[in-house]
mmCIF file of C-alpha atoms in Angstrom:
data_model
loop_
_atom_site.group_PDB
_atom_site.id
_atom_site.type_symbol
_atom_site.label_atom_id
_atom_site.label_comp_id
_atom_site.label_asym_id
_atom_site.label_seq_id
_atom_site.Cartn_x
_atom_site.Cartn_y
_atom_site.Cartn_z
ATOM 1 C CA UNK A 5 -79.893 86.513 -62.412
ATOM 2 C CA UNK A 6 -76.517 88.536 -63.179
ATOM 3 C CA UNK A 7 -76.982 90.815 -60.175
ATOM 4 C CA UNK A 8 -77.226 87.713 -57.763
ATOM 5 C CA UNK A 9 -74.159 85.971 -59.144
ATOM 6 C CA UNK A 10 -72.339 89.301 -59.085
ATOM 7 C CA UNK A 11 -73.353 89.650 -55.209
ATOM 8 C CA UNK A 12 -72.150 85.996 -54.566
ATOM 9 C CA UNK A 13 -68.918 86.616 -56.079
ATOM 10 C CA UNK A 14 -67.681 90.461 -55.347
ATOM 11 C CA UNK A 15 -64.762 91.287 -57.324
ATOM 12 C CA UNK A 16 -61.871 91.503 -55.027
ATOM 13 C CA UNK A 17 -59.140 94.178 -55.657
ATOM 14 C CA UNK A 18 -55.624 95.063 -54.078
ATOM 15 C CA UNK A 19 -56.250 98.195 -51.899
ATOM 16 C CA UNK A 20 -53.048 99.678 -52.987
ATOM 17 C CA UNK A 21 -53.266 99.586 -56.662
ATOM 18 C CA UNK A 22 -57.210 99.073 -57.307
ATOM 19 C CA UNK A 23 -56.064 96.190 -59.312
ATOM 20 C CA UNK A 24 -58.286 92.731 -59.583
ATOM 21 C CA UNK A 25 -57.130 89.987 -57.680
ATOM 22 C CA UNK A 26 -56.482 86.839 -59.874
ATOM 23 C CA UNK A 27 -57.140 83.997 -57.527
ATOM 24 C CA UNK A 28 -55.821 81.367 -59.823
ATOM 25 C CA UNK A 29 -52.670 83.142 -59.983
ATOM 26 C CA UNK A 30 -52.903 83.415 -56.278
ATOM 27 C CA UNK A 31 -53.677 79.774 -55.709
ATOM 28 C CA UNK A 32 -50.406 78.884 -57.620
ATOM 29 C CA UNK A 33 -48.157 81.076 -55.899
ATOM 30 C CA UNK A 34 -49.486 79.471 -52.554
ATOM 31 C CA UNK A 35 -48.813 76.028 -54.069
ATOM 32 C CA UNK A 36 -45.489 76.999 -55.216
ATOM 33 C CA UNK A 37 -44.417 78.471 -51.712
ATOM 34 C CA UNK A 38 -45.881 75.678 -50.059
ATOM 35 C CA UNK A 39 -43.637 73.281 -52.230
ATOM 36 C CA UNK A 40 -40.688 75.461 -51.638
ATOM 37 C CA UNK A 41 -41.139 75.068 -48.031
ATOM 38 C CA UNK A 42 -41.164 71.353 -48.129
ATOM 39 C CA UNK A 43 -38.291 71.313 -50.378
ATOM 40 C CA UNK A 44 -36.213 73.406 -47.602
ATOM 41 C CA UNK A 45 -37.689 71.298 -44.903
ATOM 42 C CA UNK A 46 -36.067 68.014 -46.760
ATOM 43 C CA UNK A 47 -33.019 69.916 -47.485
ATOM 44 C CA UNK A 48 -32.474 70.688 -43.595
ATOM 45 C CA UNK A 49 -33.356 67.281 -42.706
ATOM 46 C CA UNK A 50 -30.662 65.618 -45.227
ATOM 47 C CA UNK A 51 -28.027 68.163 -43.850
ATOM 48 C CA UNK A 52 -28.929 67.441 -40.287
ATOM 49 C CA UNK A 53 -28.361 63.713 -41.203
ATOM 50 C CA UNK A 54 -25.091 64.059 -42.903
ATOM 51 C CA UNK A 55 -23.943 65.890 -39.989
ATOM 52 C CA UNK A 56 -25.139 63.095 -37.485
ATOM 53 C CA UNK A 57 -23.479 60.266 -39.738
ATOM 54 C CA UNK A 58 -20.209 62.521 -39.970
ATOM 55 C CA UNK A 59 -20.312 62.969 -36.098
ATOM 56 C CA UNK A 60 -20.851 59.542 -35.829
ATOM 57 C CA UNK A 61 -17.758 58.474 -38.328
ATOM 58 C CA UNK A 62 -15.589 60.604 -36.293
ATOM 59 C CA UNK A 63 -16.665 59.235 -32.895
ATOM 60 C CA UNK A 64 -15.860 55.887 -34.428
ATOM 61 C CA UNK A 65 -12.647 57.072 -35.548
ATOM 62 C CA UNK A 66 -11.454 58.552 -32.367
ATOM 63 C CA UNK A 67 -12.877 55.220 -30.500
ATOM 64 C CA UNK A 68 -9.597 53.247 -29.975
ATOM 65 C CA UNK A 69 -9.193 49.686 -31.731
ATOM 66 C CA UNK A 70 -8.184 46.908 -29.541
ATOM 67 C CA UNK A 71 -4.961 45.848 -30.880
ATOM 68 C CA UNK A 72 -3.847 43.586 -28.428
ATOM 69 C CA UNK A 73 -4.664 40.005 -27.879
ATOM 70 C CA UNK A 74 -8.356 39.218 -26.586
ATOM 71 C CA UNK A 75 -6.932 37.033 -23.890
ATOM 72 C CA UNK A 76 -4.514 36.988 -20.805
ATOM 73 C CA UNK A 77 -2.046 34.181 -19.902
ATOM 74 C CA UNK A 78 -1.188 33.452 -16.121
ATOM 75 C CA UNK A 79 1.710 31.257 -15.001
ATOM 76 C CA UNK A 80 1.712 29.760 -11.508
ATOM 77 C CA UNK A 81 4.763 28.153 -9.558
ATOM 78 C CA UNK A 82 5.699 27.456 -6.159
ATOM 79 C CA UNK A 83 8.512 29.442 -4.536
ATOM 80 C CA UNK A 84 10.338 26.218 -3.264
ATOM 81 C CA UNK A 85 11.800 26.112 -6.608
ATOM 82 C CA UNK A 86 14.666 28.487 -5.432
ATOM 83 C CA UNK A 87 15.370 25.996 -2.501
ATOM 84 C CA UNK A 88 17.119 23.774 -5.377
ATOM 85 C CA UNK A 89 19.958 26.440 -5.832
ATOM 86 C CA UNK A 90 23.157 26.175 -3.732
ATOM 87 C CA UNK A 91 23.695 29.909 -3.403
ATOM 88 C CA UNK A 92 22.610 33.303 -3.107
ATOM 89 C CA UNK A 93 23.707 34.009 -6.417
ATOM 90 C CA UNK A 94 22.119 31.032 -8.191
ATOM 91 C CA UNK A 95 18.920 31.531 -6.615
ATOM 92 C CA UNK A 96 18.574 34.970 -7.840
ATOM 93 C CA UNK A 97 20.033 33.600 -11.409
ATOM 94 C CA UNK A 98 17.167 31.414 -11.310
ATOM 95 C CA UNK A 99 14.702 33.708 -10.463
ATOM 96 C CA UNK A 100 15.965 35.656 -13.310
ATOM 97 C CA UNK A 101 15.550 32.655 -15.659
ATOM 98 C CA UNK A 102 12.042 32.244 -14.791
ATOM 99 C CA UNK A 103 11.591 36.020 -15.308
ATOM 100 C CA UNK A 104 12.968 36.029 -18.748
ATOM 101 C CA UNK A 105 10.988 32.948 -20.017
ATOM 102 C CA UNK A 106 7.771 34.725 -18.902
ATOM 103 C CA UNK A 107 8.458 37.510 -20.880
ATOM 104 C CA UNK A 108 9.694 35.819 -23.839
ATOM 105 C CA UNK A 109 6.051 34.183 -24.207
ATOM 106 C CA UNK A 110 4.299 37.835 -23.128
ATOM 107 C CA UNK A 111 2.944 36.171 -19.894
ATOM 108 C CA UNK A 112 0.357 38.737 -18.070
ATOM 109 C CA UNK A 113 0.383 37.388 -14.854
ATOM 110 C CA UNK A 114 2.945 35.387 -12.437
ATOM 111 C CA UNK A 115 1.638 33.770 -9.283
ATOM 112 C CA UNK A 116 4.063 32.567 -6.691
ATOM 113 C CA UNK A 117 2.132 29.982 -4.483
ATOM 114 C CA UNK A 118 3.868 28.499 -1.350
ATOM 115 C CA UNK A 119 3.782 24.742 -1.139
ATOM 116 C CA UNK A 120 3.713 24.636 2.844
ATOM 117 C CA UNK A 121 0.862 27.023 3.428
ATOM 118 C CA UNK A 122 2.335 30.186 4.465
ATOM 119 C CA UNK A 123 0.142 33.076 4.128
ATOM 120 C CA UNK A 124 2.567 35.305 2.314
ATOM 121 C CA UNK A 125 1.205 38.063 0.368
ATOM 122 C CA UNK A 126 3.085 40.975 0.196
ATOM 123 C CA UNK A 127 7.001 41.405 -0.520
ATOM 124 C CA UNK A 128 6.898 44.608 1.776
ATOM 125 C CA UNK A 129 9.096 44.599 5.109
ATOM 126 C CA UNK A 130 12.263 43.132 6.194
ATOM 127 C CA UNK A 131 12.698 39.419 5.446
ATOM 128 C CA UNK A 132 15.677 37.064 6.311
ATOM 129 C CA UNK A 133 16.086 35.791 2.833
ATOM 130 C CA UNK A 134 15.894 32.249 1.465
ATOM 131 C CA UNK A 135 16.579 29.616 3.886
ATOM 132 C CA UNK A 136 13.587 29.573 6.266
ATOM 133 C CA UNK A 137 10.323 28.318 5.475
ATOM 134 C CA UNK A 138 8.247 30.315 3.075
ATOM 135 C CA UNK A 139 10.740 33.189 2.558
ATOM 136 C CA UNK A 140 11.756 31.377 -1.080
ATOM 137 C CA UNK A 141 8.145 32.737 -2.326
ATOM 138 C CA UNK A 142 8.689 36.287 -0.917
ATOM 139 C CA UNK A 143 12.318 36.566 -2.606
ATOM 140 C CA UNK A 144 11.201 35.004 -5.769
ATOM 141 C CA UNK A 145 8.372 37.698 -5.929
ATOM 142 C CA UNK A 146 10.562 40.702 -4.901
ATOM 143 C CA UNK A 147 13.184 39.510 -7.758
ATOM 144 C CA UNK A 148 10.285 39.007 -10.576
ATOM 145 C CA UNK A 149 8.867 42.653 -9.702
ATOM 146 C CA UNK A 150 12.171 44.177 -9.568
ATOM 147 C CA UNK A 151 13.174 42.795 -13.082
ATOM 148 C CA UNK A 152 9.602 44.099 -14.401
ATOM 149 C CA UNK A 153 10.201 47.580 -13.389
ATOM 150 C CA UNK A 154 11.944 49.660 -15.884
ATOM 151 C CA UNK A 155 15.458 50.391 -14.812
ATOM 152 C CA UNK A 156 14.718 54.399 -14.212
ATOM 153 C CA UNK A 157 12.393 53.484 -11.784
ATOM 154 C CA UNK A 158 13.958 51.022 -9.937
ATOM 155 C CA UNK A 159 16.084 53.069 -7.563
ATOM 156 C CA UNK A 160 12.613 54.818 -6.174
ATOM 157 C CA UNK A 161 10.469 51.485 -5.716
ATOM 158 C CA UNK A 162 13.092 49.134 -4.436
ATOM 159 C CA UNK A 163 15.057 50.272 -1.455
ATOM 160 C CA UNK A 164 18.295 48.359 -0.853
ATOM 161 C CA UNK A 165 17.385 44.766 0.290
ATOM 162 C CA UNK A 166 19.430 41.781 0.638
ATOM 163 C CA UNK A 167 16.905 39.791 -1.602
ATOM 164 C CA UNK A 168 17.962 41.929 -4.121
ATOM 165 C CA UNK A 169 21.969 41.828 -3.398
ATOM 166 C CA UNK A 170 22.810 39.882 -6.559
ATOM 167 C CA UNK A 171 20.148 41.155 -8.840
ATOM 168 C CA UNK A 172 22.704 43.199 -11.141
ATOM 169 C CA UNK A 173 24.133 39.851 -12.221
ATOM 170 C CA UNK A 174 20.711 39.390 -14.338
ATOM 171 C CA UNK A 175 19.902 39.583 -17.718
ATOM 172 C CA UNK A 176 17.821 42.412 -18.511
ATOM 173 C CA UNK A 177 14.595 41.609 -19.493
ATOM 174 C CA UNK A 178 14.285 44.232 -22.492
ATOM 175 C CA UNK A 179 10.599 44.318 -22.603
ATOM 176 C CA UNK A 180 8.752 47.014 -24.667
ATOM 177 C CA UNK A 181 8.258 49.209 -21.379
ATOM 178 C CA UNK A 182 11.849 49.247 -20.764
ATOM 179 C CA UNK A 183 12.739 52.461 -22.575
ATOM 180 C CA UNK A 184 16.054 54.039 -23.282
ATOM 181 C CA UNK A 185 16.133 58.081 -22.640
ATOM 182 C CA UNK A 186 15.738 59.152 -26.136
ATOM 183 C CA UNK A 187 13.290 56.375 -27.322
ATOM 184 C CA UNK A 188 10.129 57.354 -28.806
ATOM 185 C CA UNK A 189 6.776 55.460 -27.914
ATOM 186 C CA UNK A 190 3.488 56.772 -27.211
ATOM 187 C CA UNK A 191 3.253 54.786 -23.885
ATOM 188 C CA UNK A 192 5.707 55.360 -20.774
ATOM 189 C CA UNK A 193 5.477 54.274 -17.275
ATOM 190 C CA UNK A 194 6.661 56.679 -14.595
ATOM 191 C CA UNK A 195 6.459 57.588 -11.045
ATOM 192 C CA UNK A 196 4.661 60.665 -9.757
ATOM 193 C CA UNK A 197 7.163 63.346 -8.805
ATOM 194 C CA UNK A 198 6.785 65.338 -5.317
ATOM 195 C CA UNK A 199 6.868 68.764 -6.560
ATOM 196 C CA UNK A 200 4.241 71.547 -6.135
ATOM 197 C CA UNK A 201 1.574 72.095 -8.818
ATOM 198 C CA UNK A 202 -1.550 73.964 -8.790
ATOM 199 C CA UNK A 203 -4.929 72.235 -8.342
ATOM 200 C CA UNK A 204 -6.218 70.708 -11.423
ATOM 201 C CA UNK A 205 -3.302 71.877 -13.497
ATOM 202 C CA UNK A 206 -1.782 68.129 -12.975
ATOM 203 C CA UNK A 207 1.511 66.586 -11.737
ATOM 204 C CA UNK A 208 4.724 66.018 -13.103
ATOM 205 C CA UNK A 209 5.940 62.698 -13.712
ATOM 206 C CA UNK A 210 9.225 60.979 -14.162
ATOM 207 C CA UNK A 211 9.156 58.784 -17.279
ATOM 208 C CA UNK A 212 12.913 58.516 -18.035
ATOM 209 C CA UNK A 213 12.984 61.031 -20.258
ATOM 210 C CA UNK A 214 15.216 64.228 -20.701
ATOM 211 C CA UNK A 215 12.322 66.386 -19.531
ATOM 212 C CA UNK A 216 9.550 65.614 -17.212
ATOM 213 C CA UNK A 217 5.915 64.859 -18.275
ATOM 214 C CA UNK A 218 2.949 67.003 -16.918
ATOM 215 C CA UNK A 219 -0.242 64.931 -16.767
ATOM 216 C CA UNK A 220 -3.761 65.660 -16.774
ATOM 217 C CA UNK A 221 -4.385 64.794 -13.198
ATOM 218 C CA UNK A 222 -3.287 65.662 -9.730
ATOM 219 C CA UNK A 223 -1.783 62.528 -8.031
ATOM 220 C CA UNK A 224 -0.313 61.392 -5.004
ATOM 221 C CA UNK A 225 3.482 61.512 -4.990
ATOM 222 C CA UNK A 226 5.473 58.067 -5.166
ATOM 223 C CA UNK A 227 2.554 56.228 -7.648
ATOM 224 C CA UNK A 228 3.695 54.151 -10.492
ATOM 225 C CA UNK A 229 1.424 55.360 -13.532
ATOM 226 C CA UNK A 230 1.219 54.427 -17.042
ATOM 227 C CA UNK A 231 1.325 57.730 -19.311
ATOM 228 C CA UNK A 232 0.000 58.067 -22.857
ATOM 229 C CA UNK A 233 1.793 60.752 -24.315
ATOM 230 C CA UNK A 234 0.460 63.496 -26.661
ATOM 231 C CA UNK A 235 1.229 62.610 -30.535
ATOM 232 C CA UNK A 236 2.277 66.313 -30.885
ATOM 233 C CA UNK A 237 5.058 67.875 -28.415
ATOM 234 C CA UNK A 238 6.434 71.312 -28.327
ATOM 235 C CA UNK A 239 9.943 70.769 -28.373
ATOM 236 C CA UNK A 240 10.503 74.608 -27.165
ATOM 237 C CA UNK A 241 8.391 73.597 -23.990
ATOM 238 C CA UNK A 242 9.873 73.039 -20.417
ATOM 239 C CA UNK A 243 7.597 69.786 -19.900
ATOM 240 C CA UNK A 244 6.220 66.925 -22.244
ATOM 241 C CA UNK A 245 2.624 66.445 -22.053
ATOM 242 C CA UNK A 246 0.618 63.377 -21.488
ATOM 243 C CA UNK A 247 -2.471 61.859 -19.753
ATOM 244 C CA UNK A 248 -2.474 59.029 -17.145
ATOM 245 C CA UNK A 249 -4.109 55.647 -18.745
ATOM 246 C CA UNK A 250 -4.976 52.216 -17.062
ATOM 247 C CA UNK A 251 -1.818 49.778 -16.982
ATOM 248 C CA UNK A 252 -3.603 47.335 -19.216
ATOM 249 C CA UNK A 253 -4.029 50.057 -22.125
ATOM 250 C CA UNK A 254 -0.694 49.700 -23.909
ATOM 251 C CA UNK A 255 -1.494 45.945 -24.148
ATOM 252 C CA UNK A 256 -5.165 46.072 -25.177
ATOM 253 C CA UNK A 257 -5.049 49.203 -27.320
ATOM 254 C CA UNK A 258 -1.693 49.765 -28.206
ATOM 255 C CA UNK A 259 -0.744 45.760 -28.795
ATOM 256 C CA UNK A 260 1.991 46.166 -26.949
ATOM 257 C CA UNK A 261 3.575 43.690 -24.216
ATOM 258 C CA UNK A 262 3.556 45.820 -21.084
ATOM 259 C CA UNK A 263 5.065 43.341 -18.499
ATOM 260 C CA UNK A 264 3.497 40.998 -16.024
ATOM 261 C CA UNK A 265 2.124 41.304 -12.370
ATOM 262 C CA UNK A 266 3.115 39.394 -9.646
ATOM 263 C CA UNK A 267 0.919 37.643 -6.967
ATOM 264 C CA UNK A 268 1.692 35.948 -4.059
ATOM 265 C CA UNK A 269 -0.633 32.855 -3.172
ATOM 266 C CA UNK A 270 -0.597 30.929 0.227
ATOM 267 C CA UNK A 271 -1.341 27.461 -1.253
ATOM 268 C CA UNK A 272 -2.420 25.760 -4.377
ATOM 269 C CA UNK A 273 -6.402 26.493 -4.050
ATOM 270 C CA UNK A 274 -5.277 30.384 -3.415
ATOM 271 C CA UNK A 275 -4.071 30.222 -7.066
ATOM 272 C CA UNK A 276 -7.629 29.773 -8.592
ATOM 273 C CA UNK A 277 -9.773 31.538 -5.924
ATOM 274 C CA UNK A 278 -7.880 34.893 -5.647
ATOM 275 C CA UNK A 279 -7.664 35.331 -9.093
ATOM 276 C CA UNK A 280 -7.589 39.081 -10.060
ATOM 277 C CA UNK A 281 -10.328 38.572 -12.749
ATOM 278 C CA UNK A 282 -13.958 38.960 -11.698
ATOM 279 C CA UNK A 283 -14.777 35.648 -13.876
ATOM 280 C CA UNK A 284 -11.593 33.800 -12.948
ATOM 281 C CA UNK A 285 -9.692 31.700 -15.055
ATOM 282 C CA UNK A 286 -11.951 29.940 -17.741
ATOM 283 C CA UNK A 287 -9.135 27.499 -19.067
ATOM 284 C CA UNK A 288 -6.840 25.808 -16.484
ATOM 285 C CA UNK A 289 -3.667 23.784 -17.560
ATOM 286 C CA UNK A 290 -1.790 21.637 -15.062
ATOM 287 C CA UNK A 291 2.004 20.311 -16.271
ATOM 288 C CA UNK A 292 3.592 17.028 -15.229
ATOM 289 C CA UNK A 293 5.152 13.778 -16.497
ATOM 290 C CA UNK A 294 2.011 11.950 -15.406
ATOM 291 C CA UNK A 295 -0.170 13.930 -17.743
ATOM 292 C CA UNK A 296 -1.582 13.130 -21.049
ATOM 293 C CA UNK A 297 0.608 13.876 -24.160
ATOM 294 C CA UNK A 298 0.330 17.242 -24.984
ATOM 295 C CA UNK A 299 -0.342 16.518 -28.748
ATOM 296 C CA UNK A 300 -3.612 15.193 -27.917
ATOM 297 C CA UNK A 301 -4.833 18.293 -26.471
ATOM 298 C CA UNK A 302 -6.860 20.884 -28.358
ATOM 299 C CA UNK A 303 -7.828 24.426 -26.870
ATOM 300 C CA UNK A 304 -10.918 26.125 -27.002
ATOM 301 C CA UNK A 305 -10.933 29.931 -27.010
ATOM 302 C CA UNK A 306 -10.732 31.642 -23.817
ATOM 303 C CA UNK A 307 -10.270 34.992 -21.938
ATOM 304 C CA UNK A 308 -7.719 34.067 -19.028
ATOM 305 C CA UNK A 309 -5.689 31.230 -19.320
ATOM 306 C CA UNK A 310 -3.918 30.018 -16.379
ATOM 307 C CA UNK A 311 -0.758 27.434 -16.633
ATOM 308 C CA UNK A 312 0.398 25.785 -13.346
ATOM 309 C CA UNK A 313 3.837 24.313 -12.739
ATOM 310 C CA UNK A 314 4.892 22.086 -10.055
ATOM 311 C CA UNK A 315 7.945 22.131 -7.600
ATOM 312 C CA UNK A 316 10.702 19.786 -6.925
ATOM 313 C CA UNK A 317 8.169 16.911 -6.079
ATOM 314 C CA UNK A 318 5.468 17.980 -8.683
ATOM 315 C CA UNK A 319 2.157 19.230 -8.190
ATOM 316 C CA UNK A 320 1.183 16.133 -5.877
ATOM 317 C CA UNK A 321 3.343 17.683 -3.156
ATOM 318 C CA UNK A 322 1.328 20.884 -3.240
ATOM 319 C CA UNK A 323 -1.878 19.287 -3.298
ATOM 320 C CA UNK A 324 -1.127 17.139 -0.176
ATOM 321 C CA UNK A 325 -0.208 20.265 1.532
ATOM 322 C CA UNK A 326 -3.318 22.299 0.891
ATOM 323 C CA UNK A 327 -5.990 21.592 3.284
ATOM 324 C CA UNK A 328 -8.569 23.384 1.504
ATOM 325 C CA UNK A 329 -8.448 20.559 -1.531
ATOM 326 C CA UNK A 330 -10.320 17.171 -0.871
ATOM 327 C CA UNK A 331 -8.940 15.425 -3.855
ATOM 328 C CA UNK A 332 -6.259 13.085 -4.279
ATOM 329 C CA UNK A 333 -5.262 13.535 -8.045
ATOM 330 C CA UNK A 334 -4.091 16.904 -9.218
ATOM 331 C CA UNK A 335 -5.837 16.140 -12.861
ATOM 332 C CA UNK A 336 -9.324 16.874 -11.465
ATOM 333 C CA UNK A 337 -8.397 20.615 -10.685
ATOM 334 C CA UNK A 338 -7.537 21.337 -14.407
ATOM 335 C CA UNK A 339 -9.424 21.537 -17.615
ATOM 336 C CA UNK A 340 -6.083 19.675 -19.019
ATOM 337 C CA UNK A 341 -3.322 18.002 -17.184
ATOM 338 C CA UNK A 342 -0.539 17.713 -19.628
ATOM 339 C CA UNK A 343 2.871 16.154 -20.135
ATOM 340 C CA UNK A 344 4.519 19.003 -22.493
ATOM 341 C CA UNK A 345 7.594 17.046 -22.902
ATOM 342 C CA UNK A 346 7.205 13.687 -23.838
ATOM 343 C CA UNK A 347 9.651 10.735 -23.798
ATOM 344 C CA UNK A 348 12.206 13.160 -21.823
ATOM 345 C CA UNK A 349 15.860 12.350 -21.777
ATOM 346 C CA UNK A 350 16.372 13.329 -18.227
ATOM 347 C CA UNK A 351 14.693 12.001 -14.773
ATOM 348 C CA UNK A 352 13.778 15.731 -13.991
ATOM 349 C CA UNK A 353 12.777 18.760 -15.995
ATOM 350 C CA UNK A 354 13.630 22.186 -14.109
ATOM 351 C CA UNK A 355 10.752 24.489 -13.612
ATOM 352 C CA UNK A 356 12.913 27.188 -15.547
ATOM 353 C CA UNK A 357 13.177 24.581 -18.292
ATOM 354 C CA UNK A 358 9.481 23.382 -18.126
ATOM 355 C CA UNK A 359 8.180 26.752 -18.386
ATOM 356 C CA UNK A 360 10.299 27.396 -21.830
ATOM 357 C CA UNK A 361 9.132 23.975 -23.149
ATOM 358 C CA UNK A 362 5.533 23.977 -22.093
ATOM 359 C CA UNK A 363 4.859 27.792 -23.222
ATOM 360 C CA UNK A 364 6.659 27.052 -26.405
ATOM 361 C CA UNK A 365 4.035 24.143 -27.127
ATOM 362 C CA UNK A 366 0.968 25.907 -25.837
ATOM 363 C CA UNK A 367 1.663 29.192 -28.066
ATOM 364 C CA UNK A 368 0.886 27.138 -31.083
ATOM 365 C CA UNK A 369 -2.234 25.409 -29.620
ATOM 366 C CA UNK A 370 -3.513 28.948 -28.644
ATOM 367 C CA UNK A 371 -2.718 30.259 -31.975
ATOM 368 C CA UNK A 372 -4.751 27.335 -33.367
ATOM 369 C CA UNK A 373 -7.631 27.999 -31.002
ATOM 370 C CA UNK A 374 -8.033 31.843 -31.982
ATOM 371 C CA UNK A 375 -7.273 31.473 -35.902
ATOM 372 C CA UNK A 376 -10.218 28.616 -36.060
ATOM 373 C CA UNK A 377 -12.541 31.132 -34.038
#
């Protein structure tokens, strides 16, 4: 019996030392090694998870947070308002008052529409100025664009023109993007210079500073660009460094009011149909002394607000001249048709006054709409 058992369980020895192999001890060692491998695997997985979380946190930290308002405001008015001024100087000053009113209330877009249906969509070219049908829109749009442009860029973008003959009389808008030469800001407006630079090395931009800015892209000379300056600049360097960003970035990301754009519309209907926003204006307001009392209106949150002002004869005249609109009352065109100055003491309220009154009243209602949401 003992011989057979011995045959079934042969004694195992280490070939090097000749010592007998202890299977119990070996089993414990294997178990311990397996445990250590498992622990090492778990530790590695934990480290990888921590690295992923750290990378995600870093990515979130680098992702810009929108500081600006979640909406845009557009003001539309007919260019014929300039026809109410008696001289070229007063017409220019009236345009300046409109620009100032829009900037004070952070308007993002100004639409100048023609009550007479003239198809004027650009301020480029030579025009005879105000006095002929349709030219008031062009002059108003040109002056609005001129005032919005930073002072150090105006000579490059606005050649001498009779519509701007008295622009020097106008009060400056003094918007946040109208920088002084030594003023510090992370964003600036500039013009791409016609200076040779190697391909892929970036163009040079005049941003109204003591040094030119070298950007990250090669762009065509003469373009107006918005530049995000690097947070750290080498003072001994010949140029500053920056990157080109979309024009809306200072407003949406930086939380700064960055001026307005100007659009020409050939009619009242074109104000709505030619919106630069893909989804159009989701809240529209018409202003008239025949409208509802402004205190009765409650605004819902919106993305793009449009406020339309009438000319000398009100929105009714603009409606009658527009062949594309088959309605008799302007109120059906808007979500709200409001009288923003009830019980007025004057028979008429001038457009530049109406903008100030209406935007001051609507500002409170806009704040209430977004504070409740």
